[in-house]
mmCIF file of C-alpha atoms in Angstrom:
data_model
loop_
_atom_site.group_PDB
_atom_site.id
_atom_site.type_symbol
_atom_site.label_atom_id
_atom_site.label_comp_id
_atom_site.label_asym_id
_atom_site.label_seq_id
_atom_site.Cartn_x
_atom_site.Cartn_y
_atom_site.Cartn_z
ATOM 1 C CA UNK A 16 -51.341 -47.495 10.402
ATOM 2 C CA UNK A 17 -49.985 -50.071 8.009
ATOM 3 C CA UNK A 18 -46.267 -49.972 7.275
ATOM 4 C CA UNK A 19 -46.686 -49.548 3.508
ATOM 5 C CA UNK A 20 -48.789 -46.419 3.950
ATOM 6 C CA UNK A 21 -46.389 -45.134 6.554
ATOM 7 C CA UNK A 22 -43.432 -45.546 4.190
ATOM 8 C CA UNK A 23 -45.157 -43.734 1.332
ATOM 9 C CA UNK A 24 -46.073 -40.758 3.501
ATOM 10 C CA UNK A 25 -42.634 -40.633 5.036
ATOM 11 C CA UNK A 26 -40.867 -40.827 1.674
ATOM 12 C CA UNK A 27 -42.894 -37.824 0.494
ATOM 13 C CA UNK A 28 -41.901 -36.065 3.683
ATOM 14 C CA UNK A 29 -38.158 -36.689 3.259
ATOM 15 C CA UNK A 30 -38.211 -35.421 -0.309
ATOM 16 C CA UNK A 31 -39.019 -31.993 1.066
ATOM 17 C CA UNK A 32 -36.750 -32.026 4.128
ATOM 18 C CA UNK A 33 -33.240 -33.147 4.906
ATOM 19 C CA UNK A 34 -33.097 -33.980 8.632
ATOM 20 C CA UNK A 35 -29.953 -33.184 10.568
ATOM 21 C CA UNK A 36 -29.470 -35.858 13.225
ATOM 22 C CA UNK A 37 -26.971 -35.002 15.925
ATOM 23 C CA UNK A 38 -25.892 -37.162 18.828
ATOM 24 C CA UNK A 39 -24.648 -34.518 21.226
ATOM 25 C CA UNK A 40 -23.341 -37.026 23.737
ATOM 26 C CA UNK A 41 -20.853 -38.326 21.239
ATOM 27 C CA UNK A 42 -20.066 -35.086 19.444
ATOM 28 C CA UNK A 43 -21.639 -31.705 18.765
ATOM 29 C CA UNK A 44 -20.972 -31.824 15.054
ATOM 30 C CA UNK A 45 -23.864 -31.735 12.565
ATOM 31 C CA UNK A 46 -24.062 -34.706 10.224
ATOM 32 C CA UNK A 47 -26.401 -34.376 7.231
ATOM 33 C CA UNK A 48 -27.989 -37.509 5.786
ATOM 34 C CA UNK A 49 -28.429 -37.610 2.021
ATOM 35 C CA UNK A 50 -31.940 -38.163 0.626
ATOM 36 C CA UNK A 51 -30.752 -41.383 -0.962
ATOM 37 C CA UNK A 52 -29.507 -42.709 2.368
ATOM 38 C CA UNK A 53 -32.770 -41.800 4.119
ATOM 39 C CA UNK A 54 -34.957 -43.367 1.457
ATOM 40 C CA UNK A 55 -32.793 -46.479 1.329
ATOM 41 C CA UNK A 56 -33.077 -46.881 5.096
ATOM 42 C CA UNK A 57 -36.857 -46.554 4.915
ATOM 43 C CA UNK A 58 -37.156 -49.169 2.214
ATOM 44 C CA UNK A 59 -35.291 -51.679 4.408
ATOM 45 C CA UNK A 60 -37.738 -51.337 7.314
ATOM 46 C CA UNK A 61 -39.744 -54.526 7.653
ATOM 47 C CA UNK A 62 -41.761 -53.575 10.723
ATOM 48 C CA UNK A 63 -42.438 -50.704 13.066
ATOM 49 C CA UNK A 64 -39.441 -50.312 15.343
ATOM 50 C CA UNK A 65 -40.438 -47.055 17.043
ATOM 51 C CA UNK A 66 -43.856 -46.406 18.588
ATOM 52 C CA UNK A 67 -44.605 -43.051 20.209
ATOM 53 C CA UNK A 68 -47.133 -43.497 23.012
ATOM 54 C CA UNK A 69 -50.218 -41.302 23.294
ATOM 55 C CA UNK A 70 -48.937 -39.295 26.257
ATOM 56 C CA UNK A 71 -47.415 -36.238 24.552
ATOM 57 C CA UNK A 72 -47.514 -33.465 27.195
ATOM 58 C CA UNK A 73 -46.658 -29.787 26.770
ATOM 59 C CA UNK A 74 -45.320 -27.552 29.556
ATOM 60 C CA UNK A 75 -45.962 -24.131 28.085
ATOM 61 C CA UNK A 76 -43.717 -22.034 30.281
ATOM 62 C CA UNK A 77 -40.112 -20.932 30.505
ATOM 63 C CA UNK A 78 -38.300 -22.297 33.593
ATOM 64 C CA UNK A 79 -34.774 -23.037 34.786
ATOM 65 C CA UNK A 80 -35.861 -26.419 36.158
ATOM 66 C CA UNK A 81 -38.386 -28.871 34.779
ATOM 67 C CA UNK A 82 -39.504 -31.977 36.633
ATOM 68 C CA UNK A 83 -41.034 -34.524 34.293
ATOM 69 C CA UNK A 84 -43.026 -37.287 35.995
ATOM 70 C CA UNK A 85 -43.588 -40.427 33.892
ATOM 71 C CA UNK A 86 -46.285 -42.994 34.649
ATOM 72 C CA UNK A 87 -44.754 -45.934 32.794
ATOM 73 C CA UNK A 88 -41.354 -47.583 32.472
ATOM 74 C CA UNK A 89 -41.279 -47.073 28.697
ATOM 75 C CA UNK A 90 -38.446 -45.067 27.157
ATOM 76 C CA UNK A 91 -38.692 -41.384 27.939
ATOM 77 C CA UNK A 92 -38.227 -38.359 25.684
ATOM 78 C CA UNK A 93 -38.146 -34.620 26.275
ATOM 79 C CA UNK A 94 -38.425 -31.960 23.574
ATOM 80 C CA UNK A 95 -36.754 -28.626 24.226
ATOM 81 C CA UNK A 96 -38.133 -25.801 22.082
ATOM 82 C CA UNK A 97 -35.740 -22.865 21.843
ATOM 83 C CA UNK A 98 -35.919 -20.130 19.185
ATOM 84 C CA UNK A 99 -36.301 -22.065 15.916
ATOM 85 C CA UNK A 100 -34.479 -25.141 17.150
ATOM 86 C CA UNK A 101 -35.858 -28.435 18.477
ATOM 87 C CA UNK A 102 -33.700 -30.502 20.810
ATOM 88 C CA UNK A 103 -34.814 -34.090 21.386
ATOM 89 C CA UNK A 104 -33.541 -35.785 24.537
ATOM 90 C CA UNK A 105 -34.115 -39.519 24.947
ATOM 91 C CA UNK A 106 -33.407 -41.775 27.878
ATOM 92 C CA UNK A 107 -31.485 -44.212 25.683
ATOM 93 C CA UNK A 108 -29.572 -43.682 22.476
ATOM 94 C CA UNK A 109 -31.622 -44.122 19.311
ATOM 95 C CA UNK A 110 -29.791 -45.779 16.443
ATOM 96 C CA UNK A 111 -29.208 -43.630 13.378
ATOM 97 C CA UNK A 112 -31.349 -45.919 11.242
ATOM 98 C CA UNK A 113 -34.279 -45.514 13.671
ATOM 99 C CA UNK A 114 -34.236 -41.714 13.975
ATOM 100 C CA UNK A 115 -36.235 -41.073 10.798
ATOM 101 C CA UNK A 116 -39.053 -43.314 12.001
ATOM 102 C CA UNK A 117 -38.866 -41.700 15.444
ATOM 103 C CA UNK A 118 -39.287 -38.247 13.887
ATOM 104 C CA UNK A 119 -42.171 -39.420 11.739
ATOM 105 C CA UNK A 120 -44.041 -40.930 14.698
ATOM 106 C CA UNK A 121 -43.243 -37.904 16.826
ATOM 107 C CA UNK A 122 -44.745 -35.625 14.176
ATOM 108 C CA UNK A 123 -47.945 -37.671 14.295
ATOM 109 C CA UNK A 124 -48.062 -37.557 18.101
ATOM 110 C CA UNK A 125 -47.193 -33.856 18.302
ATOM 111 C CA UNK A 126 -49.706 -31.685 20.172
ATOM 112 C CA UNK A 127 -47.541 -28.571 20.214
ATOM 113 C CA UNK A 128 -48.632 -26.258 17.413
ATOM 114 C CA UNK A 129 -45.437 -24.237 17.765
ATOM 115 C CA UNK A 130 -43.400 -27.194 16.489
ATOM 116 C CA UNK A 131 -43.697 -26.534 12.799
ATOM 117 C CA UNK A 132 -42.708 -29.034 10.143
ATOM 118 C CA UNK A 133 -39.496 -27.087 9.523
ATOM 119 C CA UNK A 134 -38.372 -27.797 13.097
ATOM 120 C CA UNK A 135 -38.247 -31.506 12.270
ATOM 121 C CA UNK A 136 -35.696 -30.796 9.545
ATOM 122 C CA UNK A 137 -32.768 -30.103 11.876
ATOM 123 C CA UNK A 138 -33.406 -31.656 15.289
ATOM 124 C CA UNK A 139 -30.560 -32.170 17.716
ATOM 125 C CA UNK A 140 -30.560 -35.591 19.407
ATOM 126 C CA UNK A 141 -29.034 -36.039 22.867
ATOM 127 C CA UNK A 142 -29.481 -38.924 25.291
ATOM 128 C CA UNK A 143 -28.838 -40.171 28.803
ATOM 129 C CA UNK A 144 -28.162 -38.334 32.023
ATOM 130 C CA UNK A 145 -25.455 -35.705 32.090
ATOM 131 C CA UNK A 146 -24.692 -32.215 30.876
ATOM 132 C CA UNK A 147 -24.914 -31.188 27.219
ATOM 133 C CA UNK A 148 -23.271 -27.986 26.054
ATOM 134 C CA UNK A 149 -24.874 -26.973 22.746
ATOM 135 C CA UNK A 150 -23.570 -23.418 22.612
ATOM 136 C CA UNK A 151 -21.156 -24.281 19.792
ATOM 137 C CA UNK A 152 -24.045 -25.379 17.561
ATOM 138 C CA UNK A 153 -26.181 -22.278 17.958
ATOM 139 C CA UNK A 154 -25.752 -19.077 19.974
ATOM 140 C CA UNK A 155 -29.382 -19.303 21.035
ATOM 141 C CA UNK A 156 -28.762 -22.631 22.712
ATOM 142 C CA UNK A 157 -27.230 -23.223 26.121
ATOM 143 C CA UNK A 158 -26.146 -25.940 28.528
ATOM 144 C CA UNK A 159 -28.797 -28.533 29.370
ATOM 145 C CA UNK A 160 -28.404 -30.938 32.259
ATOM 146 C CA UNK A 161 -30.554 -34.062 32.700
ATOM 147 C CA UNK A 162 -30.919 -36.206 35.803
ATOM 148 C CA UNK A 163 -32.810 -39.520 35.832
ATOM 149 C CA UNK A 164 -34.177 -40.955 39.071
ATOM 150 C CA UNK A 165 -36.556 -43.859 38.534
ATOM 151 C CA UNK A 166 -39.518 -42.465 36.554
ATOM 152 C CA UNK A 167 -38.622 -38.836 37.163
ATOM 153 C CA UNK A 168 -36.444 -36.782 34.830
ATOM 154 C CA UNK A 169 -35.208 -33.332 35.829
ATOM 155 C CA UNK A 170 -33.940 -30.757 33.337
ATOM 156 C CA UNK A 171 -31.782 -27.811 34.415
ATOM 157 C CA UNK A 172 -30.957 -24.914 32.093
ATOM 158 C CA UNK A 173 -30.652 -21.132 31.917
ATOM 159 C CA UNK A 174 -34.124 -19.662 31.730
ATOM 160 C CA UNK A 175 -33.254 -17.615 28.649
ATOM 161 C CA UNK A 176 -32.101 -20.724 26.771
ATOM 162 C CA UNK A 177 -35.473 -22.475 26.626
ATOM 163 C CA UNK A 178 -38.883 -21.429 25.335
ATOM 164 C CA UNK A 179 -40.867 -24.391 26.650
ATOM 165 C CA UNK A 180 -40.724 -28.194 26.838
ATOM 166 C CA UNK A 181 -42.714 -31.270 25.872
ATOM 167 C CA UNK A 182 -42.335 -34.816 27.086
ATOM 168 C CA UNK A 183 -43.685 -38.320 26.635
ATOM 169 C CA UNK A 184 -42.715 -41.956 26.194
ATOM 170 C CA UNK A 185 -41.983 -44.320 23.337
ATOM 171 C CA UNK A 186 -41.239 -47.976 22.666
ATOM 172 C CA UNK A 187 -38.143 -49.058 20.755
ATOM 173 C CA UNK A 188 -38.160 -52.720 19.709
ATOM 174 C CA UNK A 189 -34.390 -52.634 19.317
ATOM 175 C CA UNK A 190 -34.154 -52.088 23.080
ATOM 176 C CA UNK A 191 -36.281 -55.161 23.655
ATOM 177 C CA UNK A 192 -33.926 -57.206 21.503
ATOM 178 C CA UNK A 193 -30.891 -56.150 23.538
ATOM 179 C CA UNK A 194 -30.924 -58.145 26.747
ATOM 180 C CA UNK A 195 -28.583 -56.978 29.436
ATOM 181 C CA UNK A 196 -26.137 -59.806 29.818
ATOM 182 C CA UNK A 197 -25.409 -60.684 33.404
ATOM 183 C CA UNK A 198 -21.719 -61.137 34.064
ATOM 184 C CA UNK A 199 -20.288 -63.855 36.261
ATOM 185 C CA UNK A 200 -16.830 -64.670 37.560
ATOM 186 C CA UNK A 201 -15.046 -67.543 39.255
ATOM 187 C CA UNK A 202 -14.268 -66.747 42.897
ATOM 188 C CA UNK A 203 -11.928 -68.876 44.987
ATOM 189 C CA UNK A 204 -13.665 -70.435 48.001
ATOM 190 C CA UNK A 205 -11.213 -73.117 49.150
ATOM 191 C CA UNK A 206 -7.519 -73.913 48.714
ATOM 192 C CA UNK A 207 -5.631 -76.962 49.971
ATOM 193 C CA UNK A 208 -1.984 -77.905 49.577
ATOM 194 C CA UNK A 209 -1.926 -81.408 48.114
ATOM 195 C CA UNK A 210 1.552 -82.113 46.788
ATOM 196 C CA UNK A 211 4.953 -80.929 45.636
ATOM 197 C CA UNK A 212 6.103 -80.879 42.021
ATOM 198 C CA UNK A 213 9.354 -80.688 40.068
ATOM 199 C CA UNK A 214 10.445 -80.544 36.458
ATOM 200 C CA UNK A 215 10.391 -83.703 34.375
ATOM 201 C CA UNK A 216 12.327 -84.169 31.139
ATOM 202 C CA UNK A 217 14.317 -86.677 29.136
ATOM 203 C CA UNK A 218 17.516 -86.705 31.200
ATOM 204 C CA UNK A 219 16.157 -86.915 34.759
ATOM 205 C CA UNK A 220 17.865 -87.816 38.014
ATOM 206 C CA UNK A 221 16.890 -87.837 41.667
ATOM 207 C CA UNK A 222 18.040 -84.833 43.678
ATOM 208 C CA UNK A 223 19.811 -85.780 46.926
ATOM 209 C CA UNK A 224 17.951 -88.507 48.797
ATOM 210 C CA UNK A 225 14.506 -87.392 47.694
ATOM 211 C CA UNK A 226 12.255 -88.230 44.750
ATOM 212 C CA UNK A 227 12.624 -84.637 43.515
ATOM 213 C CA UNK A 228 13.866 -84.569 39.940
ATOM 214 C CA UNK A 229 16.688 -82.606 38.337
ATOM 215 C CA UNK A 230 17.597 -82.484 34.651
ATOM 216 C CA UNK A 231 20.700 -82.129 32.529
ATOM 217 C CA UNK A 232 19.973 -79.547 29.825
ATOM 218 C CA UNK A 233 21.922 -79.016 26.615
ATOM 219 C CA UNK A 234 21.337 -75.875 24.536
ATOM 220 C CA UNK A 235 24.104 -76.574 22.002
ATOM 221 C CA UNK A 236 21.646 -76.952 19.119
ATOM 222 C CA UNK A 237 18.397 -75.521 20.469
ATOM 223 C CA UNK A 238 17.096 -72.253 21.872
ATOM 224 C CA UNK A 239 14.043 -73.673 23.633
ATOM 225 C CA UNK A 240 13.624 -76.591 26.032
ATOM 226 C CA UNK A 241 10.286 -77.533 27.589
ATOM 227 C CA UNK A 242 9.893 -79.657 30.697
ATOM 228 C CA UNK A 243 6.747 -81.196 32.124
ATOM 229 C CA UNK A 244 5.933 -80.456 35.753
ATOM 230 C CA UNK A 245 5.497 -83.683 37.707
ATOM 231 C CA UNK A 246 3.371 -83.718 40.885
ATOM 232 C CA UNK A 247 4.308 -86.360 43.426
ATOM 233 C CA UNK A 248 6.771 -89.228 43.349
ATOM 234 C CA UNK A 249 6.841 -90.915 39.920
ATOM 235 C CA UNK A 250 9.376 -93.585 40.918
ATOM 236 C CA UNK A 251 8.568 -97.146 41.810
ATOM 237 C CA UNK A 252 9.699 -97.917 45.343
ATOM 238 C CA UNK A 253 13.325 -96.983 45.937
ATOM 239 C CA UNK A 254 14.312 -97.526 42.326
ATOM 240 C CA UNK A 255 14.877 -95.060 39.509
ATOM 241 C CA UNK A 256 12.199 -96.780 37.466
ATOM 242 C CA UNK A 257 9.326 -94.470 36.485
ATOM 243 C CA UNK A 258 6.049 -95.956 37.727
ATOM 244 C CA UNK A 259 3.437 -93.288 37.014
ATOM 245 C CA UNK A 260 3.556 -89.670 35.919
ATOM 246 C CA UNK A 261 1.184 -86.956 37.064
ATOM 247 C CA UNK A 262 1.797 -83.851 34.989
ATOM 248 C CA UNK A 263 0.267 -80.589 36.235
ATOM 249 C CA UNK A 264 2.053 -77.987 34.129
ATOM 250 C CA UNK A 265 4.959 -77.084 31.888
ATOM 251 C CA UNK A 266 8.255 -75.178 32.216
ATOM 252 C CA UNK A 267 9.858 -73.444 29.245
ATOM 253 C CA UNK A 268 13.468 -72.245 29.120
ATOM 254 C CA UNK A 269 14.360 -69.881 26.278
ATOM 255 C CA UNK A 270 17.992 -69.143 25.372
ATOM 256 C CA UNK A 271 18.847 -65.555 24.442
ATOM 257 C CA UNK A 272 22.620 -65.304 24.197
ATOM 258 C CA UNK A 273 24.042 -66.109 27.624
ATOM 259 C CA UNK A 274 20.686 -65.192 29.177
ATOM 260 C CA UNK A 275 17.882 -67.679 29.750
ATOM 261 C CA UNK A 276 14.222 -66.764 30.220
ATOM 262 C CA UNK A 277 12.186 -69.037 32.479
ATOM 263 C CA UNK A 278 8.380 -69.434 32.389
ATOM 264 C CA UNK A 279 5.829 -71.910 33.676
ATOM 265 C CA UNK A 280 2.097 -72.498 33.280
ATOM 266 C CA UNK A 281 -0.619 -74.634 34.851
ATOM 267 C CA UNK A 282 -2.043 -77.525 32.922
ATOM 268 C CA UNK A 283 -5.486 -76.852 34.442
ATOM 269 C CA UNK A 284 -7.297 -73.573 33.834
ATOM 270 C CA UNK A 285 -10.674 -72.100 34.687
ATOM 271 C CA UNK A 286 -13.298 -72.720 31.995
ATOM 272 C CA UNK A 287 -15.445 -70.043 30.372
ATOM 273 C CA UNK A 288 -18.411 -69.074 32.551
ATOM 274 C CA UNK A 289 -21.052 -69.276 29.794
ATOM 275 C CA UNK A 290 -21.593 -73.036 30.146
ATOM 276 C CA UNK A 291 -22.081 -72.892 33.924
ATOM 277 C CA UNK A 292 -24.782 -71.628 36.265
ATOM 278 C CA UNK A 293 -24.512 -69.318 39.241
ATOM 279 C CA UNK A 294 -23.390 -71.272 42.289
ATOM 280 C CA UNK A 295 -21.651 -73.999 40.310
ATOM 281 C CA UNK A 296 -18.278 -75.084 41.700
ATOM 282 C CA UNK A 297 -15.212 -76.422 39.977
ATOM 283 C CA UNK A 298 -11.898 -77.677 41.384
ATOM 284 C CA UNK A 299 -8.603 -77.390 39.536
ATOM 285 C CA UNK A 300 -4.927 -77.890 40.378
ATOM 286 C CA UNK A 301 -2.762 -74.800 40.611
ATOM 287 C CA UNK A 302 1.004 -74.340 40.965
ATOM 288 C CA UNK A 303 2.404 -71.900 43.474
ATOM 289 C CA UNK A 304 5.722 -70.821 45.059
ATOM 290 C CA UNK A 305 7.920 -71.573 42.012
ATOM 291 C CA UNK A 306 11.657 -71.892 42.747
ATOM 292 C CA UNK A 307 14.655 -73.080 40.770
ATOM 293 C CA UNK A 308 18.419 -73.535 40.770
ATOM 294 C CA UNK A 309 20.970 -74.008 37.972
ATOM 295 C CA UNK A 310 24.469 -75.408 38.283
ATOM 296 C CA UNK A 311 27.376 -76.687 36.254
ATOM 297 C CA UNK A 312 27.450 -79.703 38.590
ATOM 298 C CA UNK A 313 24.875 -82.256 39.602
ATOM 299 C CA UNK A 314 22.327 -80.523 41.808
ATOM 300 C CA UNK A 315 21.995 -81.398 45.474
ATOM 301 C CA UNK A 316 19.520 -79.430 47.562
ATOM 302 C CA UNK A 317 17.735 -80.070 50.842
ATOM 303 C CA UNK A 318 14.057 -80.910 50.911
ATOM 304 C CA UNK A 319 13.421 -77.521 52.443
ATOM 305 C CA UNK A 320 14.763 -75.862 49.315
ATOM 306 C CA UNK A 321 17.071 -73.441 51.114
ATOM 307 C CA UNK A 322 19.272 -72.989 48.038
ATOM 308 C CA UNK A 323 16.419 -72.397 45.621
ATOM 309 C CA UNK A 324 15.676 -69.055 43.966
ATOM 310 C CA UNK A 325 12.020 -67.865 43.806
ATOM 311 C CA UNK A 326 10.964 -66.797 40.317
ATOM 312 C CA UNK A 327 8.051 -65.505 38.300
ATOM 313 C CA UNK A 328 7.332 -65.776 34.609
ATOM 314 C CA UNK A 329 9.775 -63.782 32.532
ATOM 315 C CA UNK A 330 12.622 -63.883 35.045
ATOM 316 C CA UNK A 331 16.095 -64.542 33.644
ATOM 317 C CA UNK A 332 19.374 -66.084 34.673
ATOM 318 C CA UNK A 333 22.812 -66.127 33.031
ATOM 319 C CA UNK A 334 24.862 -69.210 32.149
ATOM 320 C CA UNK A 335 27.944 -69.149 29.930
ATOM 321 C CA UNK A 336 27.883 -72.908 29.406
ATOM 322 C CA UNK A 337 25.487 -74.480 26.923
ATOM 323 C CA UNK A 338 25.150 -77.596 29.093
ATOM 324 C CA UNK A 339 24.094 -77.307 32.734
ATOM 325 C CA UNK A 340 21.911 -78.882 35.405
ATOM 326 C CA UNK A 341 18.478 -77.498 36.274
ATOM 327 C CA UNK A 342 16.009 -78.104 39.086
ATOM 328 C CA UNK A 343 12.612 -76.482 39.784
ATOM 329 C CA UNK A 344 10.186 -76.949 42.671
ATOM 330 C CA UNK A 345 6.510 -76.025 43.049
ATOM 331 C CA UNK A 346 3.753 -76.415 45.580
ATOM 332 C CA UNK A 347 0.567 -77.951 44.165
ATOM 333 C CA UNK A 348 -2.828 -76.817 45.441
ATOM 334 C CA UNK A 349 -6.320 -78.115 44.919
ATOM 335 C CA UNK A 350 -8.365 -74.942 44.470
ATOM 336 C CA UNK A 351 -12.165 -74.771 44.435
ATOM 337 C CA UNK A 352 -13.929 -71.898 42.672
ATOM 338 C CA UNK A 353 -17.595 -70.888 42.746
ATOM 339 C CA UNK A 354 -19.392 -69.016 39.974
ATOM 340 C CA UNK A 355 -20.585 -65.680 41.402
ATOM 341 C CA UNK A 356 -22.476 -62.826 39.781
ATOM 342 C CA UNK A 357 -20.308 -59.715 39.453
#
């Protein structure tokens, strides 16, 4: 059937009915669509989105358990006929804008003479596996439970809350357009300690007899001081001359009264997964085991860092003086990650 003819027939149909489309999985509250909204939605359809397959099957008996066997992998639907109400269960949720076309195609495919045109005025839509309590909508309705296992759908209900059932399959082009996006994550596969690192600022000095670097900080006129994190010895020979820097991160010290907040971050970070393929590997540098010490005198600590205080981002320390010495130490690791499917 051509779309233009389908729209004309359907517009005539909606002038005489006002369908009530209810998504019982989200809420059991009736929502009435205005005729203007329905007609407007029909006029915007450029192609057939819903196609009901020619496999409409009626089970003309009242049971407490129905086992529906489907021969294809197309979307499944079940129609529950109870009193003067039609409940439409679908395997997947049907968008509001597609429900009118679904009802129209379903009316054409219908082989159940008991489903009168008036039943298509107020259908109740539910979807997915689970239990649906429809007693608040109508006293004649009950609790309907659906289970999906491969191409078999089982319906459980009280025998006095169902007259009979119909089932079949349909195709929804919107489902075809929605590809399930596979999710990936970076997983650590190898870690190697490669170096040590310390803070690096404007007023640096060597700590003790090592190349480790301390700084004199002055918060008299500022509330924030940032220091680079230097990996490895930047000095040339045994001199205090800077030969080459190798920055791997940044330290920030924030003054809040007599309290100081200390944070650090890596310079390297894991990239977004979208531009990589499963199994790809990437190696970055990461900081670990952060420690620090503050003093009103020039800092002198052993290489083993026995006097250092471990810290994590957001930790604080108190200093009354605005000018003091600061020293931080980190371990630097070369860490390899592999992109793995979640």
